[in-house]
Short mmCIF file of C-alpha atoms and ligand atoms in Angstrom, two decimals:
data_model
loop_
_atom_site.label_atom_id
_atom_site.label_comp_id
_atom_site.label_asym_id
_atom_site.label_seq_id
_atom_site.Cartn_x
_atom_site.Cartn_y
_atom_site.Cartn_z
CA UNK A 1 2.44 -30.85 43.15
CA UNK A 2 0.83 -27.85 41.35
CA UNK A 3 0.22 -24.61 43.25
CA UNK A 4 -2.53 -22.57 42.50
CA UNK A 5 -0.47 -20.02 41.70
CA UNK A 6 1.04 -22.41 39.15
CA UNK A 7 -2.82 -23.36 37.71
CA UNK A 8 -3.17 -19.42 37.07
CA UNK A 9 -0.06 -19.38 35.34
CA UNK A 10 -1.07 -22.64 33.15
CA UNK A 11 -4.54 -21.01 32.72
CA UNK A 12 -3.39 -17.98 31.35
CA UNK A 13 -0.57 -19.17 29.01
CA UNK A 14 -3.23 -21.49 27.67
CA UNK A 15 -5.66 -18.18 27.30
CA UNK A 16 -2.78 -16.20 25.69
CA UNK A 17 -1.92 -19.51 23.40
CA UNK A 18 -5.55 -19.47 22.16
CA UNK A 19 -5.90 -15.38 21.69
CA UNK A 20 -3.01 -15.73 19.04
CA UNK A 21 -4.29 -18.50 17.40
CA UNK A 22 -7.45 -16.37 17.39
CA UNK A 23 -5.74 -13.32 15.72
CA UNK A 24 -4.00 -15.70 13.63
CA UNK A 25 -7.38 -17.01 12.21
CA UNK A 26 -8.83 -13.37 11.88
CA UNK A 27 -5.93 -12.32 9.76
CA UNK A 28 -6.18 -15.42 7.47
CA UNK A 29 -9.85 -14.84 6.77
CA UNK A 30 -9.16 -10.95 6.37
CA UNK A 31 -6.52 -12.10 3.97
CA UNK A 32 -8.75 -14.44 2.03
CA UNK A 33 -11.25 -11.59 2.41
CA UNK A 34 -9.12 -9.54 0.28
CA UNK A 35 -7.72 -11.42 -1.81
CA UNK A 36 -11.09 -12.32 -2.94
CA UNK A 37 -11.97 -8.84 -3.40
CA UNK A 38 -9.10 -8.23 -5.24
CA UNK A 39 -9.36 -11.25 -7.78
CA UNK A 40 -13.05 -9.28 -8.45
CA UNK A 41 -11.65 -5.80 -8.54
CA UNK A 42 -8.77 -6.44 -10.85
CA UNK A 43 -10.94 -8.68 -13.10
CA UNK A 44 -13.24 -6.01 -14.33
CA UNK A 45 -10.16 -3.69 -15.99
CA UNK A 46 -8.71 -6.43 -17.12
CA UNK A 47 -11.58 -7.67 -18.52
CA UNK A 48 -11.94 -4.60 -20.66
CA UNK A 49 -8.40 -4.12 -21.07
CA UNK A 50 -8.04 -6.68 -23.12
CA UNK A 51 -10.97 -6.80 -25.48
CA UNK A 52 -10.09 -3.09 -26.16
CA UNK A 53 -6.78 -4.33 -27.28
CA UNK A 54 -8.47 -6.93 -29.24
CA UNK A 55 -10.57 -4.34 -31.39
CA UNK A 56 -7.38 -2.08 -31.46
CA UNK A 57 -5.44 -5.06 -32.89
CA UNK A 58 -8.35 -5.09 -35.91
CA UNK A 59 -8.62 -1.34 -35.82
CA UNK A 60 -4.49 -1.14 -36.90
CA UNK A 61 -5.05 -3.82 -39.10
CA UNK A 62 -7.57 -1.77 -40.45
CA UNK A 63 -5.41 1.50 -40.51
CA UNK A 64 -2.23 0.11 -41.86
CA UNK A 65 -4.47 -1.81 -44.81
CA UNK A 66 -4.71 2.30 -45.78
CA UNK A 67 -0.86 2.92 -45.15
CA UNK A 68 -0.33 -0.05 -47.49
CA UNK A 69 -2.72 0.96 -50.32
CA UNK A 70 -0.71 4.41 -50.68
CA UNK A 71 2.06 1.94 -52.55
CA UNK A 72 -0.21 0.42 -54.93
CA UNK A 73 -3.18 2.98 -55.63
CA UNK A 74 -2.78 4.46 -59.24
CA UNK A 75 -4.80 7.66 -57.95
CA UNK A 76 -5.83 9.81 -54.82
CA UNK A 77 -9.62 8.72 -55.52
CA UNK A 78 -8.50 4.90 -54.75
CA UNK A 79 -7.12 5.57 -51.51
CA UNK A 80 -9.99 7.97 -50.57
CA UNK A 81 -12.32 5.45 -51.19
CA UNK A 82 -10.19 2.55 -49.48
CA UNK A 83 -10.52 5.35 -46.60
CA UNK A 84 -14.13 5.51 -46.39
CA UNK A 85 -14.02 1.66 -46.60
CA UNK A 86 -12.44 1.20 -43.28
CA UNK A 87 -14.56 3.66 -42.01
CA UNK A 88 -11.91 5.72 -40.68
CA UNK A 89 -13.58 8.78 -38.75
CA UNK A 90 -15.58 6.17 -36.49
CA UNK A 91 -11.67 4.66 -36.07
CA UNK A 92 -10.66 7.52 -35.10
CA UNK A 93 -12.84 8.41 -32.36
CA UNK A 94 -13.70 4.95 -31.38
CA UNK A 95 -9.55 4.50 -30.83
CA UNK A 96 -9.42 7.80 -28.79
CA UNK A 97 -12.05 6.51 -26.87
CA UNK A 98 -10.77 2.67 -26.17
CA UNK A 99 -7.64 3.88 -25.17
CA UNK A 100 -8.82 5.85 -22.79
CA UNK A 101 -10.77 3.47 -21.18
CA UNK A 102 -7.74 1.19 -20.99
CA UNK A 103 -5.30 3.88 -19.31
CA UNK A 104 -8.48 4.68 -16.75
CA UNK A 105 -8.38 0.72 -16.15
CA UNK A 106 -4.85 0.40 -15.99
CA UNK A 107 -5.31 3.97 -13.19
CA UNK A 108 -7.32 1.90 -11.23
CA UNK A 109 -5.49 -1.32 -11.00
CA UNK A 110 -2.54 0.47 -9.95
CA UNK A 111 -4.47 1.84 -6.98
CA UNK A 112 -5.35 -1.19 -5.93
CA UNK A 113 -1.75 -2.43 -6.02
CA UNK A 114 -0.77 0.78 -4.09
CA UNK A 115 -3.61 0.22 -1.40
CA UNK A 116 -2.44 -3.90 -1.26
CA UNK A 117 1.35 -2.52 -0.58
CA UNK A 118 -0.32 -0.22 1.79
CA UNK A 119 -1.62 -3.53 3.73
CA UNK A 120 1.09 -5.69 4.24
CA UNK A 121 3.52 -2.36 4.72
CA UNK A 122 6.00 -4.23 7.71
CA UNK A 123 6.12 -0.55 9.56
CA UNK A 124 9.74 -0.04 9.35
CA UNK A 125 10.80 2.35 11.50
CA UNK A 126 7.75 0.80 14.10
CA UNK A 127 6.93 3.17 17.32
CA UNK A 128 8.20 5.94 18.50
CA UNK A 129 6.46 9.15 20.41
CA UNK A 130 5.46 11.81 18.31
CA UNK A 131 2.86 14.70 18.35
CA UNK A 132 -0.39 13.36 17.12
CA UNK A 133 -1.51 17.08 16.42
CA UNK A 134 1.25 17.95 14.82
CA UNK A 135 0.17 15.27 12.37
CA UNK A 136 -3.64 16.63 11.80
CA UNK A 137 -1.64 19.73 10.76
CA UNK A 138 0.44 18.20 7.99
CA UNK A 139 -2.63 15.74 6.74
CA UNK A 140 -5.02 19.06 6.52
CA UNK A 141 -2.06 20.72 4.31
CA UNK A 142 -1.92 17.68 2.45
CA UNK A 143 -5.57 17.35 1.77
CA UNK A 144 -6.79 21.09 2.16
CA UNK A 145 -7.05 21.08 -1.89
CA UNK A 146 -9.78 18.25 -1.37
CA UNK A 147 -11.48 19.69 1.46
CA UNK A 148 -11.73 23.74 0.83
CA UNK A 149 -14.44 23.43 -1.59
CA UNK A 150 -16.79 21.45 0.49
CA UNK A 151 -16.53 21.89 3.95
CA UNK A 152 -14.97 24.48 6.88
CA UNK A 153 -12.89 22.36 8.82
CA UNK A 154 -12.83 23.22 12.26
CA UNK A 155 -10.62 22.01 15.09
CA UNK A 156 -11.02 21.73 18.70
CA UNK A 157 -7.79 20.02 19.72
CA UNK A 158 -7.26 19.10 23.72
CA UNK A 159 -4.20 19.01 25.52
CA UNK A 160 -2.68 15.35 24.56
CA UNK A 161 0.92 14.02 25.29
CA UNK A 162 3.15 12.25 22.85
CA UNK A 163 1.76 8.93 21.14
CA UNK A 164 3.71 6.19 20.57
CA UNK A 165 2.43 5.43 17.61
CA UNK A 166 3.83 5.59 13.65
CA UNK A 167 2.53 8.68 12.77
CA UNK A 168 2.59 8.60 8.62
CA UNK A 169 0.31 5.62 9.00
CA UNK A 170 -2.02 7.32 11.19
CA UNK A 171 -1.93 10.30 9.09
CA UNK A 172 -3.09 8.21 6.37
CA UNK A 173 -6.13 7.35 8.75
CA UNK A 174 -6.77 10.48 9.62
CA UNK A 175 -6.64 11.50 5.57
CA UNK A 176 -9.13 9.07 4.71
CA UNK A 177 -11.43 9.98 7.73
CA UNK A 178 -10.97 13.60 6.15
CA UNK A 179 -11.64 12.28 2.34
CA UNK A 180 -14.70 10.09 2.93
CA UNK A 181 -16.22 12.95 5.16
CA UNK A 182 -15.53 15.43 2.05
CA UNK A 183 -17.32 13.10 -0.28
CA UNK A 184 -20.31 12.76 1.82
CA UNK A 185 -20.88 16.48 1.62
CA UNK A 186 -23.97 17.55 -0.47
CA UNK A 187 -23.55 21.10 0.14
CA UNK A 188 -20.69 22.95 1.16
CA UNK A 189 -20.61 22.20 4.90
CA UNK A 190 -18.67 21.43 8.46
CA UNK A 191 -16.48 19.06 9.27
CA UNK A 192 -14.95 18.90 13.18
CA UNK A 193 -11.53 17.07 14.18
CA UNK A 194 -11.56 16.57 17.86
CA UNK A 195 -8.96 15.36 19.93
CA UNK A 196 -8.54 14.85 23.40
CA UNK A 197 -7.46 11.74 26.41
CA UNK A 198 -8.82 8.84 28.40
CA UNK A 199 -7.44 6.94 31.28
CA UNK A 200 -4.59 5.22 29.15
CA UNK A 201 -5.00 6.44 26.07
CA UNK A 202 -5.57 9.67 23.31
CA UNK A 203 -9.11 9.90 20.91
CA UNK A 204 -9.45 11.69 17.90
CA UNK A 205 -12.68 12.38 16.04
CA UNK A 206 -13.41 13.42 12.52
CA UNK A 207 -17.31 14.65 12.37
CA UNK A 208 -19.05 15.26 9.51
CA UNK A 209 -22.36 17.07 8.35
CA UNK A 210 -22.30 15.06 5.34
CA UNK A 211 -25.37 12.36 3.62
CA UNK A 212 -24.70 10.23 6.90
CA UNK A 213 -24.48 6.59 6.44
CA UNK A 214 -27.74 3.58 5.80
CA UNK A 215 -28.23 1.29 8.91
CA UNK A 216 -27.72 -1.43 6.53
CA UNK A 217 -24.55 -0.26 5.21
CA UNK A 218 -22.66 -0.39 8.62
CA UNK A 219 -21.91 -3.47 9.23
CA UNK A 220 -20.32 -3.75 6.03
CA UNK A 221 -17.57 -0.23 6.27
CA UNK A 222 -14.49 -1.89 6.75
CA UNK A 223 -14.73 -4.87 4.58
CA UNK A 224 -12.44 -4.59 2.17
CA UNK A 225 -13.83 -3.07 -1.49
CA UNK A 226 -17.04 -1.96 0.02
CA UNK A 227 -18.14 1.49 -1.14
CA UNK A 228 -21.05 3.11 -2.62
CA UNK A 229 -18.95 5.34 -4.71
CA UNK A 230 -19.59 5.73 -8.63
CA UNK A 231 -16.91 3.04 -10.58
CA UNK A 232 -13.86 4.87 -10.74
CA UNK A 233 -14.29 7.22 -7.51
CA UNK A 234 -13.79 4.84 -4.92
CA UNK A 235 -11.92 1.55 -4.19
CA UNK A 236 -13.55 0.75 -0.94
CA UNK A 237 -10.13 0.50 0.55
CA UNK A 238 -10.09 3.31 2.23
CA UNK A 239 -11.37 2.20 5.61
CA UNK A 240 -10.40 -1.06 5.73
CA UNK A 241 -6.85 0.34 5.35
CA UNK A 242 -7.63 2.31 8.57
CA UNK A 243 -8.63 -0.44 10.20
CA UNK A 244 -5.80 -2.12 9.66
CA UNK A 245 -3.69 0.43 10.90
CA UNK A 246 -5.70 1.26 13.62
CA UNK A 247 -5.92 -2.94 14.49
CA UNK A 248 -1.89 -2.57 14.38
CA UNK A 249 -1.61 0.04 16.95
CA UNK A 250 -3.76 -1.87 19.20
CA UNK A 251 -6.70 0.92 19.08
CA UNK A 252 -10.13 0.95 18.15
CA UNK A 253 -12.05 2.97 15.86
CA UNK A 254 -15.71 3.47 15.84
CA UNK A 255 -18.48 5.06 13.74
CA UNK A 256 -21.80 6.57 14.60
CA UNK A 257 -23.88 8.03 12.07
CA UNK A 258 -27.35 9.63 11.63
CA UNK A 259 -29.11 9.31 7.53
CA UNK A 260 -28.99 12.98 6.59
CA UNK A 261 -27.24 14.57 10.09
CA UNK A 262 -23.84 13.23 9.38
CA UNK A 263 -21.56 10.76 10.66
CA UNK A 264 -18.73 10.50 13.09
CA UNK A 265 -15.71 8.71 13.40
CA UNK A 266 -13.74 8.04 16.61
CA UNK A 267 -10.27 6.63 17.01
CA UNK A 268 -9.10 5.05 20.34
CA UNK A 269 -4.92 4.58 20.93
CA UNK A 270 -3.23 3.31 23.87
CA UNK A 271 -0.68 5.91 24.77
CA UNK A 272 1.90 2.98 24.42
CA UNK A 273 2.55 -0.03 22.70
CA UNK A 274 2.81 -3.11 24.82
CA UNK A 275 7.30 -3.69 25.07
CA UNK A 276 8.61 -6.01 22.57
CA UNK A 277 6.00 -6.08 20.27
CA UNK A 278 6.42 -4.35 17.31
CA UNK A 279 4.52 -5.71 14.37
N1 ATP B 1 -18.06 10.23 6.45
C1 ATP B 1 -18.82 9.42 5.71
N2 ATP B 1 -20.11 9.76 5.40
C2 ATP B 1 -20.89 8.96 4.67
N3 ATP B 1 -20.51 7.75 4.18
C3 ATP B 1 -19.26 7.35 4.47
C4 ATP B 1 -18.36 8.15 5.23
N4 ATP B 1 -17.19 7.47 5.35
C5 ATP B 1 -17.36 6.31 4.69
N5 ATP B 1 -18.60 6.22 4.15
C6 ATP B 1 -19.15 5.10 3.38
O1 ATP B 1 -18.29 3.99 3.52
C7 ATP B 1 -17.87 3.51 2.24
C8 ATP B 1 -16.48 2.92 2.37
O2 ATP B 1 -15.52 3.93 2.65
P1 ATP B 1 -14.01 3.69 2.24
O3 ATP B 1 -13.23 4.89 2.63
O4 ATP B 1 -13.57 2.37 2.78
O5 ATP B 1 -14.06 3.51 0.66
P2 ATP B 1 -14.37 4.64 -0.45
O6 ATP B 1 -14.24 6.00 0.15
O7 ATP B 1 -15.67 4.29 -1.09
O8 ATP B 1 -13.18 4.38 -1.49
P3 ATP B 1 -11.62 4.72 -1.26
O9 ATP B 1 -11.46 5.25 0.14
O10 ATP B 1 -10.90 3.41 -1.44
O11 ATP B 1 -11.30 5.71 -2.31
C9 ATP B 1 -17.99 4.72 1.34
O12 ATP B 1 -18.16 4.34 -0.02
C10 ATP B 1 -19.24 5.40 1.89
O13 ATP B 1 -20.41 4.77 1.44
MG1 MG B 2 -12.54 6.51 1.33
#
């Protein structure tokens, strides 16, 4: 005969059974998510890519038809002419310009790749304790460039103990908190990193004075490829990246955010990672 103590058992292997099948599902849809959004992202460059090699195929075409005449053309006159023909000074700056396009294209792509290889990154040297503040420090050297033109960054960092955590993948949170809040400046302004503990865990907050972010637009932050940035400035990847990480490490991260006051983000880790369970 069952116990109760045996139901509870049943009852919560059945509950812990139908959480990963939950997570499982969640991951599947944020992968078709992406992939969608990739398919879209990639298929605009490409798009381009390849009718300005089209043109550039006629354009050489075009350009050797010149090199050619040189052989035949009884006088300088000929092959001026044949020049003017092929309408070579609009080649030459319509060539400059194509190919330009093309390597900006082929830029962006290749962030995108970066930013997918990012995602499915197995973390390979997983958890261990480090100094979360130590790695504010080496993100603001990294990023200070970015940042020193648009905003004083001031920090107000509590007393917290070692993280287990993998600290280059938080840094990269913590860069792209700093990024986005540099972007939303308007004027030069202030941006706060705040750190400090909870019960079980260690917060960190990046606070801007920046545009602040639309109502509307909030429920829609860390989707993949969602950004209001100009073509070219942003991938949208940003945050869901940090989500990502910040899903991996079993923490939470949070935004609040007034239209023209600014916006805040706040980070939630468990001090450690449940045994065993690397991802
Ligand atoms: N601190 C902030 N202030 C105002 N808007 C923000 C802030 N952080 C994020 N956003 C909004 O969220 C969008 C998504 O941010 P995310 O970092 O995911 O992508 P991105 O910055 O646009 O591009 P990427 O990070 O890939 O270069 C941004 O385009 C911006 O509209
Ligand atoms: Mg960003």
């Amino acid at each position: 005969m069952l116990t109760q103590d045996d139901h509870a058992a049943e009852l919560e292997k059945q509950l812990s059974q139908a959480n990963k099948q939950l997570l499982q599902s969640e991951k599947l849809a944020t992968i078709g998510q992406l992939a969608a959004g990739v398919a879209h992202e990639i298929n605009n460059p490409i798009g381009y890519i390849h009718s300005n090699l089209k043109t550039l195929r006629t354009y050489l075409l075009d350009l050797f038809g010149v090199m050619d005449a040189i052989d035949q053309a009884d006088s300088l006159a000929t092959l001026k002419s044949r020049r003017e023909e092929v309408e070579y000074d609009f080649l030459k700056s319509d060539i400059h310009d194509l190919l330009g396009e093309s390597l900006e294209g082929i830029a962006r792509i290749e962030k995108i790749i970066a930013a997918l290889k990012d995602f499915s990154r197995k973390d390979d040297d997983g958890f261990k304790p480090d100094d979360l503040h130590q790695g504010i420090q080496s993100t603001l050297n990294v990023v200070s460039n970015e940042l020193k033109y648009r905003a004083q960054v001031n920090l107000s960092l509590g007393q917290v103990p070692l993280l287990e955590c993998n600290l280059p993948q938080i840094n990269q949170v913590i860069m792209n908190l700093l990024v986005n809040a540099a972007h939303a400046m308007e004027h030069f302004g202030r941006i706060d990193i705040r750190t400090g503990t909870t019960d079980t865990g260690v917060w960190f907050e990046v606070e801007d004075n920046g545009a602040g972010i639309d109502p509307d637009h909030l429920q829609h932050l860390f989707d993949p490829f969602f950004t209001t940035k100009p073509v070219g400035k942003g991938t949208g990847l940003g945050l869901a990246l940090s989500k990502n990480i910040i899903d991996k490490h079993r923490g939470t991260i949070e935004v609040r955010s007034q239209p023209g006051q600014g916006t805040c983000f706040r980070v939630c880790l468990p001090i450690q990672q449940p045994e065993g369970e690397d991802d």
